[in-house]
Tab-separated table of C-alpha atoms in Angstrom:
chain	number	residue	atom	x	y	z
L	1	UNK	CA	2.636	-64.673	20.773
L	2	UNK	CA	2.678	-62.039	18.305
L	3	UNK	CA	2.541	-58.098	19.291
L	4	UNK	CA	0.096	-55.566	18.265
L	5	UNK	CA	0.115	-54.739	14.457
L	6	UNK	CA	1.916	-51.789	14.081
L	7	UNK	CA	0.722	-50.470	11.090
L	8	UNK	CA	-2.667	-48.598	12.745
L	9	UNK	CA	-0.621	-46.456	15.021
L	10	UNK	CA	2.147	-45.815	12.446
L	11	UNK	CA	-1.130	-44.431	10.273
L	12	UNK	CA	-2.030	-42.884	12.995
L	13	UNK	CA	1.106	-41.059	13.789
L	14	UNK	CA	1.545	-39.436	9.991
L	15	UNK	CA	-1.965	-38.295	9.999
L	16	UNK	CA	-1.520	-36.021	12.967
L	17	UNK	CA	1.897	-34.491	10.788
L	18	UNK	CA	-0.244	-34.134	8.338
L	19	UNK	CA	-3.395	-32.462	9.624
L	20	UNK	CA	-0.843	-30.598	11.323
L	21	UNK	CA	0.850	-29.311	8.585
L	22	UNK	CA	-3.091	-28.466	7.268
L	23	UNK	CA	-3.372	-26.536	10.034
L	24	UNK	CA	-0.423	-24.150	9.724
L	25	UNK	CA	-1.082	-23.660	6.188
L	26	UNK	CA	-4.956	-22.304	7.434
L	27	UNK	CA	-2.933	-20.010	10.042
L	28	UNK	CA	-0.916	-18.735	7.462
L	29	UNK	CA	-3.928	-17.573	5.395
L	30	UNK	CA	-4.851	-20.187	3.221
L	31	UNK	CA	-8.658	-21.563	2.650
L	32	UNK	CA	-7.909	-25.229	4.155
L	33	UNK	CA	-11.259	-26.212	4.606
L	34	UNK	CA	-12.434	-29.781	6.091
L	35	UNK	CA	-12.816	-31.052	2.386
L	36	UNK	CA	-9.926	-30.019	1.458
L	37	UNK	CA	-8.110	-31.982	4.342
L	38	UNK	CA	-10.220	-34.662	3.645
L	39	UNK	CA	-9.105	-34.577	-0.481
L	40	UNK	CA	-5.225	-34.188	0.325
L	41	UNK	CA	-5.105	-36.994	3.582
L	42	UNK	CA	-7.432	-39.474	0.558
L	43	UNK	CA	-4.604	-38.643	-1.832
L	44	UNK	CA	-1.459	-38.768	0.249
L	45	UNK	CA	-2.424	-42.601	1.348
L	46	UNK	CA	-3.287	-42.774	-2.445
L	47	UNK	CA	0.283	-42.209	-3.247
L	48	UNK	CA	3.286	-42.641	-0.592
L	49	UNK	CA	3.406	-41.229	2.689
L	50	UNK	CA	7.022	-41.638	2.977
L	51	UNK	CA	7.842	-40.013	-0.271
L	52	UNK	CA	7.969	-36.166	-0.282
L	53	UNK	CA	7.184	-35.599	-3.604
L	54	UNK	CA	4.518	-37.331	-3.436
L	55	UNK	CA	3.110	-34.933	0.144
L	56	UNK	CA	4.025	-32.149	-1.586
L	57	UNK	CA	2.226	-32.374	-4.692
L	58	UNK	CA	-0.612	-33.964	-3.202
L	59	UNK	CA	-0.903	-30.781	-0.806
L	60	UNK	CA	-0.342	-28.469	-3.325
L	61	UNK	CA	-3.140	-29.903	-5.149
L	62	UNK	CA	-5.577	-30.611	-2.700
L	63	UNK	CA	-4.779	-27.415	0.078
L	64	UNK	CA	-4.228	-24.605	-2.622
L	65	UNK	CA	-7.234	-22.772	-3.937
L	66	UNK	CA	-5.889	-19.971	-5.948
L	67	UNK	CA	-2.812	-18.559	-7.277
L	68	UNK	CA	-2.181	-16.481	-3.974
L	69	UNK	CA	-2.207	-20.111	-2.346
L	70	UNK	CA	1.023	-21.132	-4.244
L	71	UNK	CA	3.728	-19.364	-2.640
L	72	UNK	CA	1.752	-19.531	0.803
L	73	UNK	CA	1.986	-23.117	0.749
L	74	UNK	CA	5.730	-23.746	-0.146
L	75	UNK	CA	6.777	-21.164	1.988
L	76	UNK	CA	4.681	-23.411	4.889
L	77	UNK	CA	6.239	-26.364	3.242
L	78	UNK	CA	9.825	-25.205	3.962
L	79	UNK	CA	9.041	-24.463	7.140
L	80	UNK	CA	6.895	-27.445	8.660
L	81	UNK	CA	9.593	-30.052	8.017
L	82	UNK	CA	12.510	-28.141	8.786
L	83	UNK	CA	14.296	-27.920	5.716
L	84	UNK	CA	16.716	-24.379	6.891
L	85	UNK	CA	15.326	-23.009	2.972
L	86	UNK	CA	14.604	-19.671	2.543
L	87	UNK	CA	10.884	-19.208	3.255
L	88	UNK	CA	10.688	-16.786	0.075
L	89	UNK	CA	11.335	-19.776	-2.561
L	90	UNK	CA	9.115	-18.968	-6.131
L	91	UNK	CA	6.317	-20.893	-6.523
L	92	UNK	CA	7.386	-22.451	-9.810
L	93	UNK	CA	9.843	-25.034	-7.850
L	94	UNK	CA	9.540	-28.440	-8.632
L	95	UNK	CA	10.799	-30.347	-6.221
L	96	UNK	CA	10.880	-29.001	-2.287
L	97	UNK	CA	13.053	-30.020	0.240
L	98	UNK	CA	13.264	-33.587	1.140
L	99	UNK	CA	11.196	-34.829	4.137
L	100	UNK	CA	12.789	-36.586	7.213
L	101	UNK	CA	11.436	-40.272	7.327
L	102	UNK	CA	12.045	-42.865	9.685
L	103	UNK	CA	12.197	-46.113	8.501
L	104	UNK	CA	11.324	-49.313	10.812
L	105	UNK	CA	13.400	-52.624	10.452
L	106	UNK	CA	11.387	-55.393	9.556
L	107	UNK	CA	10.352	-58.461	11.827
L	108	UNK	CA	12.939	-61.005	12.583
L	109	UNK	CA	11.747	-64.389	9.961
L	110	UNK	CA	11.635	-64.729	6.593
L	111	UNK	CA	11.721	-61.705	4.410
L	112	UNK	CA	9.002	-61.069	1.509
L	113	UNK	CA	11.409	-60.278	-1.054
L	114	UNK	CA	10.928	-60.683	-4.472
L	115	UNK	CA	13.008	-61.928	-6.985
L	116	UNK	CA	15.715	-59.427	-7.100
L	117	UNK	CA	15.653	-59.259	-3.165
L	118	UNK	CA	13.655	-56.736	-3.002
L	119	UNK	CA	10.075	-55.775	-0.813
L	120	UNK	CA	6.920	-56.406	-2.390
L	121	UNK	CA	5.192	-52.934	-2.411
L	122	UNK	CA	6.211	-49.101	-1.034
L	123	UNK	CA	8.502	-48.912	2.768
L	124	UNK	CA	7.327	-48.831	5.837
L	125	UNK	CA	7.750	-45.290	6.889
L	126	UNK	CA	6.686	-42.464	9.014
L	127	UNK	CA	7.150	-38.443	8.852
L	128	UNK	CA	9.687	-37.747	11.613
L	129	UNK	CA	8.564	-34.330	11.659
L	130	UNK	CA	8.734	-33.097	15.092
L	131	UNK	CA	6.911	-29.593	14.546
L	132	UNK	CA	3.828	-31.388	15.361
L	133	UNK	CA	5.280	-31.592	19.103
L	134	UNK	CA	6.826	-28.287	18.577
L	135	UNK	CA	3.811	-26.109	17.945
L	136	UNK	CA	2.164	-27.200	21.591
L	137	UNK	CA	5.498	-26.630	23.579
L	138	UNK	CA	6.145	-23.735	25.390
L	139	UNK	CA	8.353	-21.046	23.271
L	140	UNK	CA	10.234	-20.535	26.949
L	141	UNK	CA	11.760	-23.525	27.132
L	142	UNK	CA	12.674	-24.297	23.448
L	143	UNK	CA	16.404	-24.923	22.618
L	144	UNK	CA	18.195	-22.757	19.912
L	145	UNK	CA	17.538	-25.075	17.254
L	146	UNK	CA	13.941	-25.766	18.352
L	147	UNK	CA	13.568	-21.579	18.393
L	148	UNK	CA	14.726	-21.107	14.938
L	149	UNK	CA	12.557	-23.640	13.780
L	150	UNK	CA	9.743	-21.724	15.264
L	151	UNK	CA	10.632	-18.734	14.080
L	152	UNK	CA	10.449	-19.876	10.571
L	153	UNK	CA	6.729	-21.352	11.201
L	154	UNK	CA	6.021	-18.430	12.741
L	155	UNK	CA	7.091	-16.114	9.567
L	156	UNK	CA	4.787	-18.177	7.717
L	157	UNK	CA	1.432	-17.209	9.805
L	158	UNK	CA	-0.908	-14.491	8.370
L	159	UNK	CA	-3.242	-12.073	10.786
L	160	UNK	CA	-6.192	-10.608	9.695
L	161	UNK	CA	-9.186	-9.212	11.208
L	162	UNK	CA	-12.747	-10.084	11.288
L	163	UNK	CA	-14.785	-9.865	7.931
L	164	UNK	CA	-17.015	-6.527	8.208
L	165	UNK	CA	-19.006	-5.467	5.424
L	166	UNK	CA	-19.012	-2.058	4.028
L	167	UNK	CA	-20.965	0.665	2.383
L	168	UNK	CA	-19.394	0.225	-1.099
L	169	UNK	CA	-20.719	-2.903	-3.295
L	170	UNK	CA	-19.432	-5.297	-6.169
L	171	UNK	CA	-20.897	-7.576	-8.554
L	172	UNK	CA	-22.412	-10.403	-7.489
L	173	UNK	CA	-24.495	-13.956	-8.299
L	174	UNK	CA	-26.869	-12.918	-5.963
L	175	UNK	CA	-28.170	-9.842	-3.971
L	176	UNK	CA	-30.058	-6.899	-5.010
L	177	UNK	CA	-30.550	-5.610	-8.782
L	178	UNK	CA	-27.892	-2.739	-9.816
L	179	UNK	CA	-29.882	-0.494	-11.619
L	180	UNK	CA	-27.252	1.228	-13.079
L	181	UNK	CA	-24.849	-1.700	-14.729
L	182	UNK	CA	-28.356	-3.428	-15.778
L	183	UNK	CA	-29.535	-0.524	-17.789
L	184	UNK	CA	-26.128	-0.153	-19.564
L	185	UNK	CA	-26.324	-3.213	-20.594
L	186	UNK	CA	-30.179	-3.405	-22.062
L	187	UNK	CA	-28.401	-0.343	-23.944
L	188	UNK	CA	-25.451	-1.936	-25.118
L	189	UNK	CA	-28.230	-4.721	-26.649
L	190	UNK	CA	-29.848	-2.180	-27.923
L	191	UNK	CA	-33.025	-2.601	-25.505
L	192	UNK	CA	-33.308	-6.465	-25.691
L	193	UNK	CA	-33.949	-8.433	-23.341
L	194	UNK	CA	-30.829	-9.131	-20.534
L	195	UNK	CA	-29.918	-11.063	-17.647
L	196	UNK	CA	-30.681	-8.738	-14.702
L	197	UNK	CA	-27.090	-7.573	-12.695
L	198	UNK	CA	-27.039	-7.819	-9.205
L	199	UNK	CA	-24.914	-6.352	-6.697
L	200	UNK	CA	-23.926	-7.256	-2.886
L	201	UNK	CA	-22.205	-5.479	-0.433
L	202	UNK	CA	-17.586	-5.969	-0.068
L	203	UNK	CA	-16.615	-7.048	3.409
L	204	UNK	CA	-13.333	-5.990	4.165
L	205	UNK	CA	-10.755	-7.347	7.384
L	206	UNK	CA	-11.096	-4.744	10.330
L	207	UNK	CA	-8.171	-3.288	11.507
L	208	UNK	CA	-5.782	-5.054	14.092
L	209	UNK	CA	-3.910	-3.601	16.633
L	210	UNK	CA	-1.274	-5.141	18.830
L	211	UNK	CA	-0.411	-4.153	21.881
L	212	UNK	CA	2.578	-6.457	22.651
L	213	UNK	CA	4.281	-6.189	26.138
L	214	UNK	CA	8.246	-6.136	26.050
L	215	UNK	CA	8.845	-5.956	30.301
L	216	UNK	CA	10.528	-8.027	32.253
L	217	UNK	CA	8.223	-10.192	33.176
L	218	UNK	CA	7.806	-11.013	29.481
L	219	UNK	CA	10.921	-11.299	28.404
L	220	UNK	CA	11.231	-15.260	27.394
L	221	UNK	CA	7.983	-14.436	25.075
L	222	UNK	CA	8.755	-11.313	23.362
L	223	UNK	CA	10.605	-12.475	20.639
L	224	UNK	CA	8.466	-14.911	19.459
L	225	UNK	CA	5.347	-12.301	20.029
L	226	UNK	CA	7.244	-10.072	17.900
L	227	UNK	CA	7.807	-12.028	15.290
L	228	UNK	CA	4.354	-12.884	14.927
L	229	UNK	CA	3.565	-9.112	15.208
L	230	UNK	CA	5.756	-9.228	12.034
L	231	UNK	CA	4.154	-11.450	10.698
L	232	UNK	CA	0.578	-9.789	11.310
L	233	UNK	CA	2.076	-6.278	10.220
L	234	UNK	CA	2.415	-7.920	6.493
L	235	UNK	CA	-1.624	-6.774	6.581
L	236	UNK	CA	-2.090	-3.364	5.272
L	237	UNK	CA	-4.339	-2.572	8.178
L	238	UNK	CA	-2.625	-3.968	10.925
L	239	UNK	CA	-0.552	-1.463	13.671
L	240	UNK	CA	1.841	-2.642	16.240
L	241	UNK	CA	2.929	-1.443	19.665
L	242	UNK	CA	5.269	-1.991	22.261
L	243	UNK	CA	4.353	-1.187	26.156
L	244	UNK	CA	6.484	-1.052	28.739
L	245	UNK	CA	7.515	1.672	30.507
L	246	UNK	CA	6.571	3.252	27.618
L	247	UNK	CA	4.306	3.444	24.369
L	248	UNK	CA	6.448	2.980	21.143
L	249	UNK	CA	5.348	2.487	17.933
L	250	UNK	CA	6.482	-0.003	15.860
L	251	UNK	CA	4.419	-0.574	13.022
L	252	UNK	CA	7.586	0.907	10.566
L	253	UNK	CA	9.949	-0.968	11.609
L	254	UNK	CA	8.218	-4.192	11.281
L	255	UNK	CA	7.456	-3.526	7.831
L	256	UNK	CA	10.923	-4.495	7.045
L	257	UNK	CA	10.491	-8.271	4.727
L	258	UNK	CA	13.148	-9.899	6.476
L	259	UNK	CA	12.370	-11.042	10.142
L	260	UNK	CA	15.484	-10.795	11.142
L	261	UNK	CA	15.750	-7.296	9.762
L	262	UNK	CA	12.592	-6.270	11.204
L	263	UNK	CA	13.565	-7.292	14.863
L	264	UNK	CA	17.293	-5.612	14.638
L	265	UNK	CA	14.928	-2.320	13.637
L	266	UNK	CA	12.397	-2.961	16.771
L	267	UNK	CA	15.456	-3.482	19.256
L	268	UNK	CA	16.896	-0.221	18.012
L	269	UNK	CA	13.509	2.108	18.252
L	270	UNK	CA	12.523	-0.017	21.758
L	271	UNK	CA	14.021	2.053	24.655
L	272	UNK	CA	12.575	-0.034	27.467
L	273	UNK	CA	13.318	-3.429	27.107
L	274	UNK	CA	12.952	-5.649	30.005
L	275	UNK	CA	11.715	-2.709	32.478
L	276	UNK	CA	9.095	-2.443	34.281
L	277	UNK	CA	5.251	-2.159	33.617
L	278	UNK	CA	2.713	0.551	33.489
L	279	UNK	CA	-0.546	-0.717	31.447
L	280	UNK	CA	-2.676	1.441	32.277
L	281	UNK	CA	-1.082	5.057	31.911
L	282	UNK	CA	-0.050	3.367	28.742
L	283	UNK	CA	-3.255	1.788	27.443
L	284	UNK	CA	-4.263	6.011	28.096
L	285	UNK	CA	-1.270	7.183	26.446
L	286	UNK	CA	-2.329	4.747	22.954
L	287	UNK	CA	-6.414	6.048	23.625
L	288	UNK	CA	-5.431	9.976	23.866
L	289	UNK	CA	-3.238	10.081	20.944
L	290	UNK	CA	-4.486	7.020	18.712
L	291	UNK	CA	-7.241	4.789	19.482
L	292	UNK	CA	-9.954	8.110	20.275
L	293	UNK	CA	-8.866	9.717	16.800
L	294	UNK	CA	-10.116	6.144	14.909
L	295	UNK	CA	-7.106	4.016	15.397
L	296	UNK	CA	-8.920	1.995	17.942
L	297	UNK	CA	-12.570	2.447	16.550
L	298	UNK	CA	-13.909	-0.978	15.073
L	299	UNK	CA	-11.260	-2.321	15.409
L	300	UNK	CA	-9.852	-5.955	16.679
L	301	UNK	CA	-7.210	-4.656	19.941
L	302	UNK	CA	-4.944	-7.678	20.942
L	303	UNK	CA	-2.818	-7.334	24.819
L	304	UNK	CA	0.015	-9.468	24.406
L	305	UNK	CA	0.835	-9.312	27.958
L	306	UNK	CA	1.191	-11.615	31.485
L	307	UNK	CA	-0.852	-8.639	33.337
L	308	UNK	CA	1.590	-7.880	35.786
L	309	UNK	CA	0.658	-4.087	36.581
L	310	UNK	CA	3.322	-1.732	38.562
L	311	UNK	CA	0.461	1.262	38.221
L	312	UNK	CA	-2.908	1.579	39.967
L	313	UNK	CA	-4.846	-1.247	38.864
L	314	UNK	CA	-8.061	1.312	38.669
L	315	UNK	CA	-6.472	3.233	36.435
L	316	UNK	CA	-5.769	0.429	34.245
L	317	UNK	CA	-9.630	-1.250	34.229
L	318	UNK	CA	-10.720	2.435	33.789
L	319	UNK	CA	-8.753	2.684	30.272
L	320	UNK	CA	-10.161	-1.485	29.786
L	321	UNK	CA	-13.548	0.001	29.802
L	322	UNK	CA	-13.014	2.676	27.217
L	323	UNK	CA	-11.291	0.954	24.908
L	324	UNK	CA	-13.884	-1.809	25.169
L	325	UNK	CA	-16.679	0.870	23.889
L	326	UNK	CA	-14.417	2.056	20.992
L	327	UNK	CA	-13.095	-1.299	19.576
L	328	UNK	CA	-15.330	-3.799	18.014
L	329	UNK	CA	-13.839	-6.940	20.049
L	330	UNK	CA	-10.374	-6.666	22.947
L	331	UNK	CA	-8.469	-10.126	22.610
L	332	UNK	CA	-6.277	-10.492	25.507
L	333	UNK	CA	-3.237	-13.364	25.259
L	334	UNK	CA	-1.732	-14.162	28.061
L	335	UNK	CA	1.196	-16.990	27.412
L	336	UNK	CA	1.643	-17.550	31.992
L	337	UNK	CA	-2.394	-19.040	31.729
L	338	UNK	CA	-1.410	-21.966	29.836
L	339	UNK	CA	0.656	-23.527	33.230
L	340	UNK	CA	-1.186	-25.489	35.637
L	341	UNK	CA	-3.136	-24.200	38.487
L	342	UNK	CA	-2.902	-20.425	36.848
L	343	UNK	CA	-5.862	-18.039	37.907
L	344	UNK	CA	-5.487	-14.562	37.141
L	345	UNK	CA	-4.660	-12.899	39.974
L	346	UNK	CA	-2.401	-10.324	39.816
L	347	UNK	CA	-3.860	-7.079	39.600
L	348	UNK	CA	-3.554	-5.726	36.779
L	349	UNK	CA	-5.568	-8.727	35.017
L	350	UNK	CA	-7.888	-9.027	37.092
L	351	UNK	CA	-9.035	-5.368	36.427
L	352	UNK	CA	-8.688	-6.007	32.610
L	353	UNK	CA	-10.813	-9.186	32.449
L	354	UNK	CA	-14.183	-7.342	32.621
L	355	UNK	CA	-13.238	-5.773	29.676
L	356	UNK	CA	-11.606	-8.897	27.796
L	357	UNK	CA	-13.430	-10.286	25.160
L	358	UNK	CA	-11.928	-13.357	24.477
L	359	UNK	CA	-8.960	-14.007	27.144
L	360	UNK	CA	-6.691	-16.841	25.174
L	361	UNK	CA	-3.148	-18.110	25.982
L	362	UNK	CA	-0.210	-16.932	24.105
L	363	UNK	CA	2.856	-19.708	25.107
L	364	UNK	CA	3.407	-21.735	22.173
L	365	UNK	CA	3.189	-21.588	18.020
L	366	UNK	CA	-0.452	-23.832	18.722
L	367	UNK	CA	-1.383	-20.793	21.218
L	368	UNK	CA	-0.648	-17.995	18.403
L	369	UNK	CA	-2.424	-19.798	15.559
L	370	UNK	CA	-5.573	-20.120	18.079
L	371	UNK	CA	-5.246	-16.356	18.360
L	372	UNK	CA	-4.958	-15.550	14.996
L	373	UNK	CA	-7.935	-17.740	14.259
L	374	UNK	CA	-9.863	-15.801	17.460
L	375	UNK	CA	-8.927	-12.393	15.488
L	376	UNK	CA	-10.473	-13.604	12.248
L	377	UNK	CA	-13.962	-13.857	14.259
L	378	UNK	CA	-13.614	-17.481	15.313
L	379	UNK	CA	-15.869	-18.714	18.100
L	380	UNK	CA	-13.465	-19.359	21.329
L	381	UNK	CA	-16.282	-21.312	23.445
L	382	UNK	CA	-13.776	-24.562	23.287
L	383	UNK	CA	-11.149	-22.699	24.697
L	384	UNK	CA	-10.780	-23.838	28.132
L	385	UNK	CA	-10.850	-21.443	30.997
L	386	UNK	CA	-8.529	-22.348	33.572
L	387	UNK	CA	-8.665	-19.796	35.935
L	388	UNK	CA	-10.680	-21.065	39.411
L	389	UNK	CA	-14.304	-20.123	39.781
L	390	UNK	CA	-13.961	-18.041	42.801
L	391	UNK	CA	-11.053	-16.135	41.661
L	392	UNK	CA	-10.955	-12.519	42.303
L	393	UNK	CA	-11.699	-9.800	39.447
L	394	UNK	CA	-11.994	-13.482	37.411
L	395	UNK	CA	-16.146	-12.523	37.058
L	396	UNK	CA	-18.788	-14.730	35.434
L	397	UNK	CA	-17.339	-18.437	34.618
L	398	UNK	CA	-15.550	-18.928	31.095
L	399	UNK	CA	-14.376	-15.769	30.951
L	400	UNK	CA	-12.401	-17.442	28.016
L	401	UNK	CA	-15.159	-16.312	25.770
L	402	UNK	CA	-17.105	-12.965	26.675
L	403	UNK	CA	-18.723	-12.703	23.818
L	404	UNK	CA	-21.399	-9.929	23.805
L	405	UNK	CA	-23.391	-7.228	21.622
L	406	UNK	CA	-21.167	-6.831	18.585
L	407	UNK	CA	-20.167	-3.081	18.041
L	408	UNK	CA	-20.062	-1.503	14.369
């Protein structure tokens, strides 16, 4: 009796690589919309799955939708399927890095060969990627090889803040009439008749700010949290911190292109790696001398930290409530609330959580695109609160999304 046709879940299998590969390129900046998925997965099957030419160009032009796009997507390209390529490769390059394919052996019985022995039609074949698994695994228990891979998807992600718009305006289809650029140009027509010019109002990103916690406690995470704080400081209104045992800005030395540069530079200006934690005489340290002055004001604040607090826990919700009235939203990312039975009980964050707007996980490459997509103003309702109902300092239930009166 025959088995199941293979051929479904093979399908299957490389449209999950795929989307997958859609989905890094929308962390790392690009306008992947659900058309444009739809467009590039229609042409892939169109052409050869199994071929990388034929993914590549078929991403490039279904995924890409302006010249910015180019060198976004083969810099994702390189890194999804593991090629070891620089991830700063010019857009102009023809052909990328091969993918890895698997091929299956066919049935035992006759073959379908043709004349010259060959099979009728393209090879079986599936994208062996394994970044697919890679992005929901936790970053703690990755291999070296598994870690550098990361590290190159994670050079490829882009952070910006939520859209807000602003007092200046620009030219637009629609929105009111601009007196000033319609009159100039009845002049330049010598009073005839013209089309009338409108105007709308720019948005701009808010600023970030990452607070990212380099203690102990957090040691198997800070690496990769620093890297994507590299990755985030590319932004031209992003800052970055450190917290410990103490405050230390960072925000220079991450400016640094290379990664690898950039985190030499961090572990040189970081004195307190691996020490202890005080969040909330440091939360008041950042507040006093940056976030009262404007740093902090409209702005999208993001705790990279497990909560463990060695200070007074009041002290520590006191400084949660005051930056909650001066930013616009707090993200807090916490990579321990990913594991099973985790409810956020140690003290420190269950003081914070009243002031948490959005309280997210922050353990694996799947966890830090979710994050970035929660800074850009994304709704977090589906992310899944797994903290216990009567938890203490936990408050209302789904404290996963505490979304509430927007502040300018």
């Amino acid at each position: 009796m025959a088995g199941p046709d293979p051929e479904p879940a093979r399908t299957l299998r490389a449209d999950a690589v795929l989307l997958g590969f859609a989905r890094a390129l929308r962390a790392a900046g690009a306008d992947t919309g659900s058309e444009r998925v739809h467009a590039f997965l229609r042409a892939v099957d169109a052409l050869r799955p199994g071929v990388r030419a034929d993914v590549y160009w078929a991403g490039r032009l279904t995924l890409c939708g302006d010249r910015d796009d180019l060198e976004r997507y083969d810099r994702v390209f390189a890194a999804y399927f593991g090629t070891g390529e620089a991830t700063t490769r010019p857009a102009r390059t023809l052909v990328p890095p091969r993918l890895r394919l698997t091929l299956r052996e066919a049935p035992a019985g006759p073959r379908p060969d043709g004349p010259r022995g060959e099979r009728q039609g393209p090879p079986t074949a599936t994208l062996a990627s394994s970044v697919e698994v890679l992005r929901h695994r936790d970053v703690a228990q990755l291999d070296p090889a598994e870690r550098a891979q990361v590290r190159r998807l994670l050079a490829a992600l882009a952070l910006r803040g939520q859209p807000r718009r602003t007092a200046r305006r620009r030219p637009a289809r629609r929105g009111t009439v601009d007196p000033h650029r319609t009159v100039r140009e009845l002049l330049r027509r010598g009073g005839e008749p013209a089309l009338l010019r409108r105007h709308a109002r720019a948005e701009r990103p808010r600023r970030v700010v990452l607070l990212v916690d380099v203690s102990g406690s957090m040691a198997p995470y800070a690496d990769a949290l620093l890297r994507f704080a590299h990755a985030a400081a590319r932004g031209q209104r992003t800052e970055v911190f450190t917290i410990g045992t103490r405050l230390t800005r960072v925000t220079r030395e991450l400016s640094h292109r290379d990664p690898d540069l950039a985190m030499a530079a961090v572990a040189e200006a970081v004195p307190d790696w691996r020490g202890g934690t005080r969040l909330g005489e440091l939360l008041r340290e950042f507040l006093d001398r940056w976030g009262q002055r404007g740093m902090a004001r409209g702005a999208v604040v993001v705790l990279l930290s497990d909560g463990w607090e060695r200070g007074d826990p009041e002290l520590l919700a006191a400084q949660m409530r005051r930056l909650h009235r001066l930013a616009h939203r707090v993200v807090w990312s916490n990579p321990r609330k990913a594991r099973p039975g985790y409810a956020p009980l140690a003290a420190g964050m269950a003081a914070a959580l009243p002031s948490v707007d959005a309280f997210v996980e922050g353990h694996s490459l799947a966890a830090l695109e979710n994050l970035a997509a929660v800074v850009r103003g994304a709704d977090v309702g589906a992310v899944t609160e797994r903290a216990s109902p009567g938890a203490a300092g936990a408050g209302p239930a789904g404290v996963g999304s505490r979304e509430g009166v927007r502040r300018a």
